[in-house]
Structure formats: C-alpha cells, structure tokens
Coordinates of C-alpha atoms and ligand atoms in Angstrom, one line a residue:
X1 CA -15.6 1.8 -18.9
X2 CA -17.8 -1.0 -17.2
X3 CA -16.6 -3.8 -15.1
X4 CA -16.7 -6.0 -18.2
X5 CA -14.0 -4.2 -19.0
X6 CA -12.2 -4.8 -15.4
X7 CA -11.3 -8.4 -15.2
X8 CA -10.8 -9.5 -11.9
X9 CA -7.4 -9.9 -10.8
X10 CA -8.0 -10.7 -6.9
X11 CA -10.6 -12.3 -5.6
X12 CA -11.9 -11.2 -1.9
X13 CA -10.6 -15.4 -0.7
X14 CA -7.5 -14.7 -2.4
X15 CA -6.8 -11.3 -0.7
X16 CA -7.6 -12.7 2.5
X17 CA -6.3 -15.5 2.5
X18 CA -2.6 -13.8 1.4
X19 CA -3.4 -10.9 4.1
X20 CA -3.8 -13.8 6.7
X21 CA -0.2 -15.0 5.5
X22 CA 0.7 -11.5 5.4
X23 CA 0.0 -11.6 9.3
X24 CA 1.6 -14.4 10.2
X25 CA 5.1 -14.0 8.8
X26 CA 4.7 -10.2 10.7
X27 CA 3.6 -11.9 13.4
X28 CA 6.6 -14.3 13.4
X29 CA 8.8 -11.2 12.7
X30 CA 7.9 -8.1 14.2
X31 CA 7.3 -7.0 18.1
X32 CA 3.6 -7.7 19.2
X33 CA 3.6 -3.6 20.1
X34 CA 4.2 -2.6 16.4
X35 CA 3.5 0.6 15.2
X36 CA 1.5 0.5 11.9
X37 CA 1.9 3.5 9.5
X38 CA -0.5 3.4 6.7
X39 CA -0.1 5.7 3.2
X40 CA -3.3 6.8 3.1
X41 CA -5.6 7.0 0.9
X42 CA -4.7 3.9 -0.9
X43 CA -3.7 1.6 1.9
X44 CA -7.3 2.5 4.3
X45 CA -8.7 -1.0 3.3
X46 CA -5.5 -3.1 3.0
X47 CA -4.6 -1.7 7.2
X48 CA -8.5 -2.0 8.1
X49 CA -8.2 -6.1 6.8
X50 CA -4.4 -6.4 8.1
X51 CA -4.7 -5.1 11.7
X52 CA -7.8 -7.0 12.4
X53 CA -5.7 -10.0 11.0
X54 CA -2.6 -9.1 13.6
X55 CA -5.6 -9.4 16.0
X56 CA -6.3 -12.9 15.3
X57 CA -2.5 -13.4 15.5
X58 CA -1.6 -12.3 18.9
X59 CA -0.4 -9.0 17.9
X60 CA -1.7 -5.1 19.5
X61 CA -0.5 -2.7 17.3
X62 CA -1.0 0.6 17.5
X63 CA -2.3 2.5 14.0
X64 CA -1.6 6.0 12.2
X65 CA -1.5 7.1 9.4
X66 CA 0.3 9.4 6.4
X67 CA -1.6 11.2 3.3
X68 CA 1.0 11.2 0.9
X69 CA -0.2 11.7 -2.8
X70 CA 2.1 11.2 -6.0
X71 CA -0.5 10.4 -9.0
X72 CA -2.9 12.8 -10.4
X73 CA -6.6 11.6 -11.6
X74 CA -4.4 9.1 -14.3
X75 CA -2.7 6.2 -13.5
X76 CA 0.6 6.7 -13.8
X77 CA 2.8 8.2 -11.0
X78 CA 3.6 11.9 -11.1
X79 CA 7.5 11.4 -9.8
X80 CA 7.2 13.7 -7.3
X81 CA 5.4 13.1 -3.7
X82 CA 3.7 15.4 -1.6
X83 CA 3.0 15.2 2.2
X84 CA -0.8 15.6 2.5
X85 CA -0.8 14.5 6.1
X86 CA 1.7 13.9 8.6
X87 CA 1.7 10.8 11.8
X88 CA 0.9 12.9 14.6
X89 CA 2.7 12.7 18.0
X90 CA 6.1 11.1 19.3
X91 CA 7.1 8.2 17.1
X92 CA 11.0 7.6 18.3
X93 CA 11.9 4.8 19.1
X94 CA 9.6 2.6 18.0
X95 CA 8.9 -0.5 16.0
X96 CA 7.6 0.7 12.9
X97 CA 5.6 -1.3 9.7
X98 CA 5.2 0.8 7.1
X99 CA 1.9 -0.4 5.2
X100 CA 1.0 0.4 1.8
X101 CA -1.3 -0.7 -1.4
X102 CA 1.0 -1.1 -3.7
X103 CA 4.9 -0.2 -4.7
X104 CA 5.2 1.5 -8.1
X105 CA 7.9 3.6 -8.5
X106 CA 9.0 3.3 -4.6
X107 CA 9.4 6.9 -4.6
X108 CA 6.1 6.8 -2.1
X109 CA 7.4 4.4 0.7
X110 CA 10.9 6.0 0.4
X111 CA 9.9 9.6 0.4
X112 CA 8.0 8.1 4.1
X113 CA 10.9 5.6 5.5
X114 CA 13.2 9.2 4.8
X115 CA 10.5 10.8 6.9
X116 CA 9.7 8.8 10.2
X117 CA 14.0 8.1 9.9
X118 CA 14.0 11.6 10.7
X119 CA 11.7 11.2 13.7
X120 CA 14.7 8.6 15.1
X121 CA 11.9 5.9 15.2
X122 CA 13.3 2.4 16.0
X123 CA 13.2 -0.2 13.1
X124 CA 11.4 0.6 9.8
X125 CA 9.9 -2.2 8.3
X126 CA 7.9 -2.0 5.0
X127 CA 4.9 -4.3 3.9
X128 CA 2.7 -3.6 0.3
X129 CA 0.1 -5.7 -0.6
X130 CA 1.1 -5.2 -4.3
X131 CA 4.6 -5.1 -5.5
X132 CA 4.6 -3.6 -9.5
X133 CA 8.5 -4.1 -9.8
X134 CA 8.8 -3.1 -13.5
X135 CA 8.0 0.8 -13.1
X136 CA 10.5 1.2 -10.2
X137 CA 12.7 4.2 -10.1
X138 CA 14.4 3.9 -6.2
X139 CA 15.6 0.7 -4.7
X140 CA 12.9 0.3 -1.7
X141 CA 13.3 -2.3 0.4
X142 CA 10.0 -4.2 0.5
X143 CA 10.0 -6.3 3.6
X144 CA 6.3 -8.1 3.4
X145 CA 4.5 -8.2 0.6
X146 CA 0.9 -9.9 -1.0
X147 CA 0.8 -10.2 -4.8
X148 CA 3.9 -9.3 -7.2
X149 CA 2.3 -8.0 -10.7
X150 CA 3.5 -7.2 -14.2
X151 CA 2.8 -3.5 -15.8
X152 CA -0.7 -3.8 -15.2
X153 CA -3.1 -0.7 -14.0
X154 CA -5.2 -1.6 -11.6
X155 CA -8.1 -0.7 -9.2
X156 CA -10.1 -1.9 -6.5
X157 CA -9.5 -2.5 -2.5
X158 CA -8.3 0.7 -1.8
X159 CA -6.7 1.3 -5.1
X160 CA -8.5 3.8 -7.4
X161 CA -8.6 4.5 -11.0
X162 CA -8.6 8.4 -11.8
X163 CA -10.3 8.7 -7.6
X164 CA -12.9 5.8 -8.6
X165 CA -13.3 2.1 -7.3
X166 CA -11.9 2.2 -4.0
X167 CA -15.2 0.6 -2.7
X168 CA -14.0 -2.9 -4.8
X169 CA -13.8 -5.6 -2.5
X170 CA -11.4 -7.5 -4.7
X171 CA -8.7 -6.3 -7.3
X172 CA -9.6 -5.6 -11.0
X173 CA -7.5 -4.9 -13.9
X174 CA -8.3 -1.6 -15.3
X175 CA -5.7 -1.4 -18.4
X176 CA -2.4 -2.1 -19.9
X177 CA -0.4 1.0 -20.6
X178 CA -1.1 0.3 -24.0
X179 CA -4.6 1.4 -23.4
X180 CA -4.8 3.9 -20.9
X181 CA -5.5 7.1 -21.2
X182 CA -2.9 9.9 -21.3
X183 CA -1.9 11.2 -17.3
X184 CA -3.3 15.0 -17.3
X185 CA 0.2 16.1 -15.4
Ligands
PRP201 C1 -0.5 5.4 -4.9 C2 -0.5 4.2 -4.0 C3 0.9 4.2 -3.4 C4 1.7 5.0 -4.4 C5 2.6 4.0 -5.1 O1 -0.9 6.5 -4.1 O2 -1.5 4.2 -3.0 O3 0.9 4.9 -2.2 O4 0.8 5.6 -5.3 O5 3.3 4.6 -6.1 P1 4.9 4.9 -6.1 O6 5.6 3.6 -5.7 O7 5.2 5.2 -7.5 O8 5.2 6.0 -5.2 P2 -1.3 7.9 -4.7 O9 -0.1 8.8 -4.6 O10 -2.0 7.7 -6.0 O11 -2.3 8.4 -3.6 P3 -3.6 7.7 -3.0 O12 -3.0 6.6 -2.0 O13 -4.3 8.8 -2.3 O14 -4.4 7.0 -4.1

C-alpha cells in the first residue's frame, strides 16, 4: 500500500484547529489541576498536541499515562484488552480526563474508567479525538470528542495500521472493511 492509496481524511489545520476547540470546552469544563490519563500508544500525539493546547488555555494539568492494547497487527479490535502499563502512584481523589485516539468498540476506555474507579479517583471524564460509533460493543460515555467517523480504518497521528504510520501528521484513510485484510487473531 502507498499513500495514494491513503486519502487524507484530516488535515494537520483541521486537527488543530478541533484540538484547540477540544481545549476550550475542557477548559470551560474541567478543574485547571486536571489529571490527564493517556491510552498509550495510540493517544502519545493527540496528549503531546492537547496538553500544550490546555497550556494556551489557562490550564496545568498534570500527565500519565496507560499502555493498554486490544488489536493485534490488523485493524480490527481483538475484544479483549490487556493492561500493558499501569498510571503509577496515588491517583484518588482526583480530577481525571481520560484521553484517547479514538473509541471503537469502547471496551478500551471502559476496561480504564473500571480501572482508575477502582483507585477511588475523583471525577472521570473521557475525551477521544475520534469517535467510530458503528463498531461499539459497551455504552462508554464519551465526554469530549474531535471528529465522529463512519466504519472507516484509519491511520496516522498516533493511529497505526498493523504498528505503521503513527509518524502521520494528519489522519488518512487506510480501508473500508470491505477491503482490509483478514485480522491474524
Ligand atoms: C486502539 C486505540 C484505542 C483502542 C480503541 O488501541 O488506540 O485505544 O484501540 O478500540 P476499542 O474502542 O475497540 O477498545 P490499540 O489497542 O490498538 O493499541 P495502541 O494504542 O497501542 O495502538
């Protein structure tokens, strides 16, 4: 595949320009000592462009970070989530936004919001820059969120494709499910 055969989807002005949004409503919402939780590895550029956007906002939140992992090297999501990485330290009690890519399934950002609600942190709230409703499984409540899409694959700002195009500055379709290849688990 060749990024001919990626159209873009997001442009880098129309990521930050929705990520600046993103921070405002947040900013309007949410305690200026927020706690940011990122679902690594797919959120690393989405946090690195929203807290510096928080920044500009008036906001000082703190950041950490989760390794979950649910797909394999396909693109669709294995239905079962495994903790990779856990927040270090004493979380309870506080203001917490949980930060990811995108929302799939929503087993993901429910398999964390069960996790830190363990931890008897303070309020969970839940921000995605991508929202993929149509493949849901669990009800997740998404609190913030970018870009809604249809039951498109995609890549690029974090996302990968089978571990590849992370590195994209801007969001690319990859395929439809009509034309991607079979998940290997
Ligand atoms: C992807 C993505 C989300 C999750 C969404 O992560 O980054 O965290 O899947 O899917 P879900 O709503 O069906 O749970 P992945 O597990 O592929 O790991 P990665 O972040 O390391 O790429």
């Amino acid at each position: 595949m060749t990024m001919a055969d990626m159209p873009v989807l997001f442009d880098e002005a129309a990521i930050a320009q929705r990520v600046d949004e993103l921070a405002a409503d947040i900013a309007r919402r949410l305690p200026k000592d927020l706690l940011i939780v990122g679902l690594l590895k797919g959120s690393f550029v989405f946090v690195a462009d929203l807290v510096r956007a928080l920044h500009r906002r008036g906001l000082a939140p703190q950041v950490e970070f989760m390794r979950l992992s649910s797909y394999g090297l396909g693109t669709t999501s294995g239905g079962e989530v495994h903790l990779l990485g856990d927040v270090p330290g004493d979380v309870s009690g506080r203001a917490v936004l949980l930060v990811d890519d995108i929302v799939d399934t929503g087993q993901s950002l429910t398999y964390a919001m069960a996790l830190l609600d363990q931890r008897e942190v303070g309020r969970i709230s839940t921000c995605a820059l991508i929202d993929k409703p149509s493949r849901r499984r669990v009800t997740v409540r998404l609190d913030f969120k970018g870009f809604t899409i249809g039951d498109l694959f995609i890549a690029g700002y974090g996302i990968d494709y089978a571990e590849r195009y992370r590195e994209l500055p801007f969001i690319v379709t990859v395929s439809t499910p009509a034309t991607a290849p079979d998940k290997e688990a």
